[in-house]
PDB file of C-alpha atoms in Angstrom:
ATOM      1  CA  MET S  10     -33.121  10.589  25.949  1.00  0.00           C
ATOM      2  CA  PRO S  11     -31.794   7.438  26.823  1.00  0.00           C
ATOM      3  CA  ASN S  12     -31.643   6.201  23.008  1.00  0.00           C
ATOM      4  CA  GLN S  13     -30.194   9.373  21.996  1.00  0.00           C
ATOM      5  CA  ARG S  14     -27.292   8.707  24.711  1.00  0.00           C
ATOM      6  CA  ASN S  15     -26.883   5.185  23.581  1.00  0.00           C
ATOM      7  CA  ALA S  16     -26.548   6.339  20.163  1.00  0.00           C
ATOM      8  CA  LEU S  17     -24.090   9.056  20.966  1.00  0.00           C
ATOM      9  CA  PHE S  18     -21.437   6.427  22.309  1.00  0.00           C
ATOM     10  CA  LYS S  19     -22.458   3.533  19.986  1.00  0.00           C
ATOM     11  CA  GLY S  20     -19.152   1.319  19.425  1.00  0.00           C
ATOM     12  CA  GLU S  21     -17.207   3.143  22.078  1.00  0.00           C
ATOM     13  CA  ARG S  22     -14.698   1.387  24.190  1.00  0.00           C
ATOM     14  CA  THR S  23     -15.277   0.069  27.749  1.00  0.00           C
ATOM     15  CA  ARG S  24     -14.077   1.300  31.236  1.00  0.00           C
ATOM     16  CA  SER S  25     -12.381  -1.691  31.280  1.00  0.00           C
ATOM     17  CA  HIS S  26     -10.608  -0.852  28.148  1.00  0.00           C
ATOM     18  CA  ALA S  27      -9.295   2.215  29.439  1.00  0.00           C
ATOM     19  CA  ARG S  28      -8.122   0.765  32.843  1.00  0.00           C
ATOM     20  CA  ASN S  29      -5.930  -1.727  30.586  1.00  0.00           C
ATOM     21  CA  GLU S  30      -4.698   1.269  28.440  1.00  0.00           C
ATOM     22  CA  ASN S  31      -3.513   3.139  31.736  1.00  0.00           C
ATOM     23  CA  HIS S  32      -1.693  -0.149  32.415  1.00  0.00           C
ATOM     24  CA  GLN S  33      -0.383  -0.086  29.061  1.00  0.00           C
ATOM     25  CA  ARG S  34       0.926   3.185  29.149  1.00  0.00           C
ATOM     26  CA  MET S  35       2.469   2.874  32.586  1.00  0.00           C
ATOM     27  CA  GLN S  36       4.489   0.008  31.661  1.00  0.00           C
ATOM     28  CA  THR S  37       5.756   2.212  28.812  1.00  0.00           C
ATOM     29  CA  LEU S  38       6.493   5.280  30.731  1.00  0.00           C
ATOM     30  CA  LEU S  39       8.454   2.837  33.212  1.00  0.00           C
ATOM     31  CA  GLN S  40      10.427   1.681  30.113  1.00  0.00           C
ATOM     32  CA  SER S  41      11.070   4.794  28.466  1.00  0.00           C
ATOM     33  CA  PRO S  42      14.828   6.549  29.052  1.00  0.00           C
ATOM     34  CA  CYS S  43      13.127   9.763  29.123  1.00  0.00           C
ATOM     35  CA  GLU S  44      12.031  11.351  32.868  1.00  0.00           C
ATOM     36  CA  ALA S  45       8.470  10.085  32.975  1.00  0.00           C
ATOM     37  CA  LEU S  46       8.128   8.730  36.189  1.00  0.00           C
ATOM     38  CA  ASP S  47       6.081  11.039  37.692  1.00  0.00           C
ATOM     39  CA  VAL S  48       3.405  10.545  34.812  1.00  0.00           C
ATOM     40  CA  ALA S  49       3.259   7.117  35.684  1.00  0.00           C
ATOM     41  CA  VAL S  50       2.940   7.708  39.236  1.00  0.00           C
ATOM     42  CA  THR S  51       0.153  10.220  38.162  1.00  0.00           C
ATOM     43  CA  LEU S  52      -1.838   7.469  36.301  1.00  0.00           C
ATOM     44  CA  SER S  53      -1.171   4.650  38.884  1.00  0.00           C
ATOM     45  CA  ASN S  54      -2.750   6.579  41.716  1.00  0.00           C
ATOM     46  CA  CYS S  55      -6.023   7.545  39.588  1.00  0.00           C
ATOM     47  CA  ARG S  56      -8.843   5.772  41.625  1.00  0.00           C
ATOM     48  CA  SER S  57     -12.729   6.139  41.191  1.00  0.00           C
ATOM     49  CA  ARG S  58     -12.888   8.546  44.314  1.00  0.00           C
ATOM     50  CA  HIS S  59      -9.705  10.327  43.803  1.00  0.00           C
ATOM     51  CA  ARG S  60      -9.427  10.625  39.958  1.00  0.00           C
ATOM     52  CA  CYS S  61      -5.890  12.453  38.611  1.00  0.00           C
ATOM     53  CA  LEU S  62      -8.029  14.572  35.928  1.00  0.00           C
ATOM     54  CA  SER S  63      -4.894  14.119  33.749  1.00  0.00           C
ATOM     55  CA  PRO S  64      -5.455  14.129  29.791  1.00  0.00           C
ATOM     56  CA  ALA S  65      -2.416  11.317  29.684  1.00  0.00           C
ATOM     57  CA  CYS S  66      -4.963   9.186  31.812  1.00  0.00           C
ATOM     58  CA  ALA S  67      -7.021   7.149  29.671  1.00  0.00           C
ATOM     59  CA  VAL S  68      -9.991   6.777  32.198  1.00  0.00           C
ATOM     60  CA  CYS S  69     -10.182  10.492  32.793  1.00  0.00           C
ATOM     61  CA  SER S  70      -9.900  11.051  29.220  1.00  0.00           C
ATOM     62  CA  ARG S  71     -12.811   8.880  28.399  1.00  0.00           C
ATOM     63  CA  LYS S  72     -14.772  10.492  31.127  1.00  0.00           C
ATOM     64  CA  PHE S  73     -14.229  14.019  30.109  1.00  0.00           C
ATOM     65  CA  ARG S  74     -14.762  13.121  26.677  1.00  0.00           C
ATOM     66  CA  ARG S  75     -18.162  11.373  27.154  1.00  0.00           C
ATOM     67  CA  ARG S  76     -19.192  14.567  29.168  1.00  0.00           C
ATOM     68  CA  PHE S  77     -18.129  17.089  26.646  1.00  0.00           C
ATOM     69  CA  VAL S  78     -19.245  14.911  23.709  1.00  0.00           C
ATOM     70  CA  LYS S  79     -22.604  15.199  25.354  1.00  0.00           C
ATOM     71  CA  GLN S  80     -22.455  19.338  25.718  1.00  0.00           C
ATOM     72  CA  ALA S  81     -21.302  19.665  22.350  1.00  0.00           C
ATOM     73  CA  TRP S  82     -23.937  17.646  20.781  1.00  0.00           C
ATOM     74  CA  GLN S  83     -26.885  19.415  22.463  1.00  0.00           C
ATOM     75  CA  ALA S  84     -25.103  22.928  21.389  1.00  0.00           C
ATOM     76  CA  LEU S  85     -24.640  21.763  17.325  1.00  0.00           C
ATOM     77  CA  GLN S  86     -27.558  19.249  16.996  1.00  0.00           C
ATOM     78  CA  GLU S  87     -29.919  22.263  15.802  1.00  0.00           C
ATOM     79  CA  PHE S  88     -27.220  23.284  12.739  1.00  0.00           C
ATOM     80  CA  PRO S  89     -28.165  21.341   9.454  1.00  0.00           C
ATOM     81  CA  THR S  90     -24.580  20.986   8.502  1.00  0.00           C
ATOM     82  CA  ILE S  91     -21.079  20.738  10.391  1.00  0.00           C
ATOM     83  CA  PHE S  92     -18.054  21.096   8.627  1.00  0.00           C
ATOM     84  CA  LEU S  93     -15.068  19.130  10.204  1.00  0.00           C
ATOM     85  CA  VAL S  94     -11.793  21.332   9.548  1.00  0.00           C
ATOM     86  CA  THR S  95      -8.593  19.968  10.311  1.00  0.00           C
ATOM     87  CA  LEU S  96      -5.368  22.665  10.713  1.00  0.00           C
ATOM     88  CA  LEU S  97      -1.828  21.149  10.720  1.00  0.00           C
ATOM     89  CA  PRO S  98       0.309  24.114  11.071  1.00  0.00           C
ATOM     90  CA  LYS S  99       3.712  23.563   9.089  1.00  0.00           C
ATOM     91  CA  ALA S 100       5.578  24.878  12.217  1.00  0.00           C
ATOM     92  CA  MET S 101       4.149  22.422  14.342  1.00  0.00           C
ATOM     93  CA  PHE S 102       5.818  19.287  13.284  1.00  0.00           C
ATOM     94  CA  LEU S 103       8.137  18.773  15.837  1.00  0.00           C
ATOM     95  CA  ALA S 104      10.791  16.394  17.157  1.00  0.00           C
ATOM     96  CA  PRO S 105       9.474  14.589  20.278  1.00  0.00           C
ATOM     97  CA  ASP S 106      11.619  16.015  22.873  1.00  0.00           C
ATOM     98  CA  ALA S 107      10.522  19.436  21.160  1.00  0.00           C
ATOM     99  CA  LEU S 108       7.018  18.896  22.432  1.00  0.00           C
ATOM    100  CA  ALA S 109       7.821  20.766  25.972  1.00  0.00           C
ATOM    101  CA  GLY S 110       8.031  23.958  24.536  1.00  0.00           C
ATOM    102  CA  VAL S 111       4.572  23.934  22.596  1.00  0.00           C
ATOM    103  CA  ASP S 112       2.486  26.770  24.025  1.00  0.00           C
ATOM    104  CA  ILE S 113      -1.074  25.599  23.450  1.00  0.00           C
ATOM    105  CA  ARG S 114      -2.537  28.925  24.536  1.00  0.00           C
ATOM    106  CA  LYS S 115      -0.573  30.847  21.748  1.00  0.00           C
ATOM    107  CA  LEU S 116      -1.494  28.075  19.266  1.00  0.00           C
ATOM    108  CA  LYS S 117      -4.900  28.406  19.678  1.00  0.00           C
ATOM    109  CA  ASN S 118      -4.774  32.368  19.955  1.00  0.00           C
ATOM    110  CA  SER S 119      -3.245  32.195  16.417  1.00  0.00           C
ATOM    111  CA  VAL S 120      -6.169  30.129  14.800  1.00  0.00           C
ATOM    112  CA  THR S 121      -8.708  32.371  16.365  1.00  0.00           C
ATOM    113  CA  GLN S 122      -6.940  35.513  14.630  1.00  0.00           C
ATOM    114  CA  GLN S 123      -6.980  33.213  11.635  1.00  0.00           C
ATOM    115  CA  PHE S 124     -10.519  32.644  11.736  1.00  0.00           C
ATOM    116  CA  ARG S 125     -11.285  36.735  12.539  1.00  0.00           C
ATOM    117  CA  ARG S 126      -8.800  37.848   9.421  1.00  0.00           C
ATOM    118  CA  ALA S 127     -10.562  35.269   7.309  1.00  0.00           C
ATOM    119  CA  GLY S 128     -14.068  36.833   7.925  1.00  0.00           C
ATOM    120  CA  LEU S 129     -15.593  34.040  10.153  1.00  0.00           C
ATOM    121  CA  GLU S 130     -16.144  36.312  13.310  1.00  0.00           C
ATOM    122  CA  GLU S 131     -19.850  34.693  13.327  1.00  0.00           C
ATOM    123  CA  ALA S 132     -18.555  31.104  12.974  1.00  0.00           C
ATOM    124  CA  VAL S 133     -19.311  28.788  16.051  1.00  0.00           C
ATOM    125  CA  VAL S 134     -16.400  26.747  16.661  1.00  0.00           C
ATOM    126  CA  ILE S 135     -15.645  23.412  19.042  1.00  0.00           C
ATOM    127  CA  GLY S 136     -12.646  21.352  18.496  1.00  0.00           C
ATOM    128  CA  GLY S 137      -9.332  20.171  20.270  1.00  0.00           C
ATOM    129  CA  VAL S 138      -5.817  19.926  20.091  1.00  0.00           C
ATOM    130  CA  GLU S 139      -4.002  16.431  19.080  1.00  0.00           C
ATOM    131  CA  ALA S 140      -0.354  15.544  18.898  1.00  0.00           C
ATOM    132  CA  VAL S 141       0.488  12.684  16.751  1.00  0.00           C
ATOM    133  CA  TRP S 142       3.419  10.819  15.809  1.00  0.00           C
ATOM    134  CA  ASN S 143       4.337  10.368  12.381  1.00  0.00           C
ATOM    135  CA  PRO S 144       6.678   7.551  11.848  1.00  0.00           C
ATOM    136  CA  GLU S 145       7.471   8.561   8.010  1.00  0.00           C
ATOM    137  CA  LEU S 146       8.802  11.795   9.160  1.00  0.00           C
ATOM    138  CA  ARG S 147      10.015  11.208  12.305  1.00  0.00           C
ATOM    139  CA  LEU S 148       8.181  13.856  13.770  1.00  0.00           C
ATOM    140  CA  VAL S 149       5.157  14.940  15.949  1.00  0.00           C
ATOM    141  CA  SER S 150       2.194  16.863  14.383  1.00  0.00           C
ATOM    142  CA  VAL S 151       0.430  19.093  16.710  1.00  0.00           C
ATOM    143  CA  HIS S 152      -3.131  20.026  15.065  1.00  0.00           C
ATOM    144  CA  LEU S 153      -6.637  20.610  15.757  1.00  0.00           C
ATOM    145  CA  HIS S 154      -9.328  19.285  14.816  1.00  0.00           C
ATOM    146  CA  LEU S 155     -12.763  21.555  14.653  1.00  0.00           C
ATOM    147  CA  LEU S 156     -16.226  21.441  14.011  1.00  0.00           C
ATOM    148  CA  VAL S 157     -17.519  24.724  12.488  1.00  0.00           C
ATOM    149  CA  VAL S 158     -21.233  25.784  11.993  1.00  0.00           C
ATOM    150  CA  ASN S 159     -22.789  28.832  11.323  1.00  0.00           C
ATOM    151  CA  ALA S 160     -20.404  29.552   8.217  1.00  0.00           C
ATOM    152  CA  LYS S 161     -20.439  28.877   5.012  1.00  0.00           C
ATOM    153  CA  GLU S 162     -18.124  26.369   2.709  1.00  0.00           C
ATOM    154  CA  ASP S 163     -16.745  29.370   0.739  1.00  0.00           C
ATOM    155  CA  GLN S 164     -16.149  31.572   4.254  1.00  0.00           C
ATOM    156  CA  ILE S 165     -14.207  28.396   5.652  1.00  0.00           C
ATOM    157  CA  ARG S 166     -12.315  27.875   2.292  1.00  0.00           C
ATOM    158  CA  SER S 167     -10.882  31.805   2.609  1.00  0.00           C
ATOM    159  CA  LEU S 168      -8.743  30.085   5.580  1.00  0.00           C
ATOM    160  CA  ASN S 169      -6.597  28.715   2.873  1.00  0.00           C
ATOM    161  CA  ARG S 170      -4.641  31.733   2.845  1.00  0.00           C
ATOM    162  CA  PHE S 171      -2.686  30.761   5.838  1.00  0.00           C
ATOM    163  CA  TYR S 172      -2.323  27.392   4.829  1.00  0.00           C
ATOM    164  CA  LYS S 173      -0.609  27.903   1.218  1.00  0.00           C
ATOM    165  CA  GLU S 174       1.216  24.910   0.475  1.00  0.00           C
ATOM    166  CA  LYS S 175       0.244  22.385  -2.201  1.00  0.00           C
ATOM    167  CA  ARG S 176      -3.195  20.350  -1.473  1.00  0.00           C
ATOM    168  CA  ALA S 177      -3.690  22.878   1.358  1.00  0.00           C
ATOM    169  CA  LEU S 178      -7.458  22.565   1.130  1.00  0.00           C
ATOM    170  CA  LYS S 179      -9.468  19.480   0.799  1.00  0.00           C
ATOM    171  CA  ILE S 180     -13.236  19.436   1.050  1.00  0.00           C
ATOM    172  CA  GLN S 181     -15.382  16.398   0.671  1.00  0.00           C
ATOM    173  CA  ARG S 182     -19.168  16.338   1.069  1.00  0.00           C
ATOM    174  CA  ILE S 183     -20.143  13.011   3.191  1.00  0.00           C
ATOM    175  CA  ARG S 184     -23.254  11.198   2.514  1.00  0.00           C
ATOM    176  CA  PRO S 185     -25.483   9.926   5.625  1.00  0.00           C
ATOM    177  CA  GLY S 186     -23.855   6.776   7.002  1.00  0.00           C
ATOM    178  CA  LYS S 187     -20.931   5.424   8.799  1.00  0.00           C
ATOM    179  CA  ALA S 188     -19.752   3.894   6.188  1.00  0.00           C
ATOM    180  CA  ALA S 189     -19.384   7.036   3.754  1.00  0.00           C
ATOM    181  CA  LEU S 190     -17.766   8.614   6.755  1.00  0.00           C
ATOM    182  CA  LYS S 191     -15.399   5.745   6.943  1.00  0.00           C
ATOM    183  CA  LYS S 192     -14.487   6.010   3.173  1.00  0.00           C
ATOM    184  CA  ALA S 193     -14.490   9.627   3.577  1.00  0.00           C
ATOM    185  CA  PHE S 194     -11.858   9.792   6.394  1.00  0.00           C
ATOM    186  CA  ARG S 195      -9.745   6.745   4.816  1.00  0.00           C
ATOM    187  CA  THR S 196      -9.189   8.738   1.258  1.00  0.00           C
ATOM    188  CA  THR S 197      -8.465  11.978   3.107  1.00  0.00           C
ATOM    189  CA  GLN S 198      -5.898  10.732   5.562  1.00  0.00           C
ATOM    190  CA  LYS S 199      -4.304   8.391   2.524  1.00  0.00           C
ATOM    191  CA  ARG S 200      -3.880  11.548   0.492  1.00  0.00           C
ATOM    192  CA  GLY S 201      -2.474  14.153   2.771  1.00  0.00           C
ATOM    193  CA  GLU S 202      -2.254  13.482   6.489  1.00  0.00           C
ATOM    194  CA  GLY S 203       1.032  11.613   6.317  1.00  0.00           C
ATOM    195  CA  GLY S 204       2.847  14.824   5.804  1.00  0.00           C
ATOM    196  CA  PRO S 205       2.697  18.461   6.101  1.00  0.00           C
ATOM    197  CA  GLU S 206       1.849  19.113   2.395  1.00  0.00           C
ATOM    198  CA  LEU S 207      -1.576  18.635   3.483  1.00  0.00           C
ATOM    199  CA  LEU S 208      -2.432  21.749   6.017  1.00  0.00           C
ATOM    200  CA  THR S 209      -6.117  21.710   6.023  1.00  0.00           C
ATOM    201  CA  ARG S 210      -8.929  19.746   5.417  1.00  0.00           C
ATOM    202  CA  ILE S 211     -12.544  20.038   5.614  1.00  0.00           C
ATOM    203  CA  LEU S 212     -15.283  17.573   5.470  1.00  0.00           C
ATOM    204  CA  ARG S 213     -19.191  18.459   5.226  1.00  0.00           C
ATOM    205  CA  ILE S 214     -20.937  16.464   7.185  1.00  0.00           C
ATOM    206  CA  GLN S 215     -24.456  15.350   7.259  1.00  0.00           C
ATOM    207  CA  ASP S 216     -27.202  14.636  10.114  1.00  0.00           C
ATOM    208  CA  GLU S 217     -26.493  11.019  10.651  1.00  0.00           C
ATOM    209  CA  THR S 218     -22.730  11.227  11.122  1.00  0.00           C
ATOM    210  CA  LYS S 219     -22.778  14.187  13.567  1.00  0.00           C
ATOM    211  CA  ARG S 220     -22.588  12.023  16.664  1.00  0.00           C
ATOM    212  CA  LYS S 221     -19.932   9.754  15.142  1.00  0.00           C
ATOM    213  CA  VAL S 222     -17.750  13.297  14.296  1.00  0.00           C
ATOM    214  CA  LEU S 223     -17.987  14.694  17.731  1.00  0.00           C
ATOM    215  CA  SER S 224     -16.211  12.258  19.415  1.00  0.00           C
ATOM    216  CA  TYR S 225     -13.297  12.171  17.061  1.00  0.00           C
ATOM    217  CA  GLN S 226     -12.419  15.471  18.537  1.00  0.00           C
ATOM    218  CA  PHE S 227     -11.418  14.568  21.890  1.00  0.00           C
ATOM    219  CA  LYS S 228      -9.441  11.329  21.655  1.00  0.00           C
ATOM    220  CA  ASN S 229      -6.338  11.905  23.638  1.00  0.00           C
ATOM    221  CA  THR S 230      -4.607   8.676  22.457  1.00  0.00           C
ATOM    222  CA  THR S 231      -0.969   8.288  21.654  1.00  0.00           C
ATOM    223  CA  TYR S 232      -1.548   5.681  18.653  1.00  0.00           C
ATOM    224  CA  TYR S 233      -0.941   6.364  15.142  1.00  0.00           C
ATOM    225  CA  ARG S 234      -2.030   4.436  11.888  1.00  0.00           C
ATOM    226  CA  ASP S 235       0.047   2.679   9.413  1.00  0.00           C
ATOM    227  CA  GLU S 236      -0.171   2.374   5.906  1.00  0.00           C
ATOM    228  CA  PHE S 237      -3.267   0.123   6.004  1.00  0.00           C
ATOM    229  CA  LYS S 238      -4.760   2.478   8.901  1.00  0.00           C
ATOM    230  CA  ARG S 239      -4.142  -0.049  11.730  1.00  0.00           C
ATOM    231  CA  PRO S 240      -3.655   1.688  15.186  1.00  0.00           C
ATOM    232  CA  ARG S 241      -0.278   1.188  16.228  1.00  0.00           C
ATOM    233  CA  ARG S 242       1.843   2.248  19.170  1.00  0.00           C
ATOM    234  CA  PRO S 243       4.852   4.286  18.659  1.00  0.00           C
ATOM    235  CA  PRO S 244       8.095   3.449  20.298  1.00  0.00           C
ATOM    236  CA  ALA S 245       8.240   3.775  23.994  1.00  0.00           C
ATOM    237  CA  GLU S 246      10.281   7.028  24.376  1.00  0.00           C
ATOM    238  CA  ILE S 247       7.923   8.264  21.591  1.00  0.00           C
ATOM    239  CA  GLU S 248       4.975   7.567  23.354  1.00  0.00           C
ATOM    240  CA  ALA S 249       6.434   8.774  26.767  1.00  0.00           C
ATOM    241  CA  PHE S 250       6.847  12.204  25.226  1.00  0.00           C
ATOM    242  CA  LEU S 251       3.340  12.503  24.162  1.00  0.00           C
ATOM    243  CA  LEU S 252       2.234  11.278  27.554  1.00  0.00           C
ATOM    244  CA  LYS S 253       4.308  13.731  29.058  1.00  0.00           C
ATOM    245  CA  PHE S 254       2.543  16.550  26.797  1.00  0.00           C
ATOM    246  CA  LEU S 255      -0.877  15.546  27.697  1.00  0.00           C
ATOM    247  CA  ASP S 256       0.069  15.521  31.523  1.00  0.00           C
ATOM    248  CA  ARG S 257       1.243  19.047  31.251  1.00  0.00           C
ATOM    249  CA  HIS S 258      -2.317  20.497  30.415  1.00  0.00           C
ATOM    250  CA  ARG S 259      -5.446  20.589  31.464  1.00  0.00           C
ATOM    251  CA  PHE S 260      -8.204  19.015  29.409  1.00  0.00           C
ATOM    252  CA  THR S 261      -9.809  22.434  28.974  1.00  0.00           C
ATOM    253  CA  GLU S 262      -6.684  23.841  27.475  1.00  0.00           C
ATOM    254  CA  LEU S 263      -6.769  21.388  25.029  1.00  0.00           C
ATOM    255  CA  ILE S 264     -10.081  22.231  24.077  1.00  0.00           C
ATOM    256  CA  PHE S 265     -10.915  25.047  21.325  1.00  0.00           C
ATOM    257  CA  LEU S 266     -13.943  27.278  21.599  1.00  0.00           C
ATOM    258  CA  LYS S 267     -15.028  29.941  19.762  1.00  0.00           C
ATOM    259  CA  GLY S 268     -18.969  31.367  19.985  1.00  0.00           C
ATOM    260  CA  LEU S 269     -18.880  29.207  22.959  1.00  0.00           C
ATOM    261  CA  ARG S 270     -18.052  29.149  26.611  1.00  0.00           C
ATOM    262  CA  PHE S 271     -18.695  26.744  29.583  1.00  0.00           C
ATOM    263  CA  LYS S 272     -21.142  28.116  32.259  1.00  0.00           C
ATOM    264  CA  GLY S 273     -20.558  25.380  34.791  1.00  0.00           C
ATOM    265  CA  HIS S 274     -20.469  21.995  33.209  1.00  0.00           C
ATOM    266  CA  THR S 275     -22.739  23.283  30.292  1.00  0.00           C
ATOM    267  CA  LEU S 276     -21.458  24.603  26.827  1.00  0.00           C
ATOM    268  CA  VAL S 277     -23.575  27.785  26.278  1.00  0.00           C
ATOM    269  CA  PHE S 278     -23.408  30.347  23.010  1.00  0.00           C
ATOM    270  CA  LEU S 279     -22.056  33.791  23.615  1.00  0.00           C
ATOM    271  CA  PRO S 280     -24.749  36.606  23.923  1.00  0.00           C
ATOM    272  CA  GLY S 281     -25.756  37.779  20.657  1.00  0.00           C
ATOM    273  CA  ARG S 282     -24.342  35.003  18.510  1.00  0.00           C
ATOM    274  CA  ILE S 283     -26.422  34.349  15.411  1.00  0.00           C
ATOM    275  CA  ARG S 284     -27.432  30.870  15.183  1.00  0.00           C
ATOM    276  CA  THR S 285     -29.015  30.574  11.560  1.00  0.00           C
ATOM    277  CA  LEU S 286     -26.570  31.407   8.961  1.00  0.00           C
ATOM    278  CA  ASP S 287     -25.386  27.698   8.681  1.00  0.00           C
ATOM    279  CA  GLY S 288     -28.673  26.756   7.522  1.00  0.00           C
TER     280      GLY S 288
END
């Protein structure tokens, strides 16, 4: 078990980095012209014995992500294949000040209905909702990263009926190994994630890359990547809108589950769920 835990979080940023990130976020919130002082106070009051539990908090996000990734790994490790599906709804490319009007529950219900109408009733899905600044479009993209098992690739392709724009579906088979995973991410993002023309992407994940992909779903970061894929902070006002968006929600509201539920702190399959179709 210790070896598995170390492998699961290999290369992860430290608690010290999360604390430094919180300090940077507080400075950003205090400098922003939008009303974000309440979020800065929340982060400032977060202590080891009294955590704020805000998704805008880098420390609390790290703690939640580690707990949830371990649960997701235990739930999904028996499946030989995992598909990473990224859904970028065109209606969710928004001006930063429009983030206040985003209804996460409605968005997740819509995606659930899309899975049902696409014949993916038996699919098991774990994922998260993310908001990322796109400097080229000058818009924020609210989208979902989903891990899908108990489904065939051609079944997942049927989601394309809801995302009909050009290059709406991207499928790539990833060979085992970290380098192959990074190459696949880089190629896919270069071809489409910079704009709304790519609304769905699917990556076929093999065993050695499952752990890496699990943590990709639950970042709660505010940075974006430039043309060279280097992480960059958005302007202070934009980052403040992103942090306010995160702070308005609970961690569980930013999680997408289908075919599973929480039983206490443990992810369990819903009764009657078929667990071998993915083979």
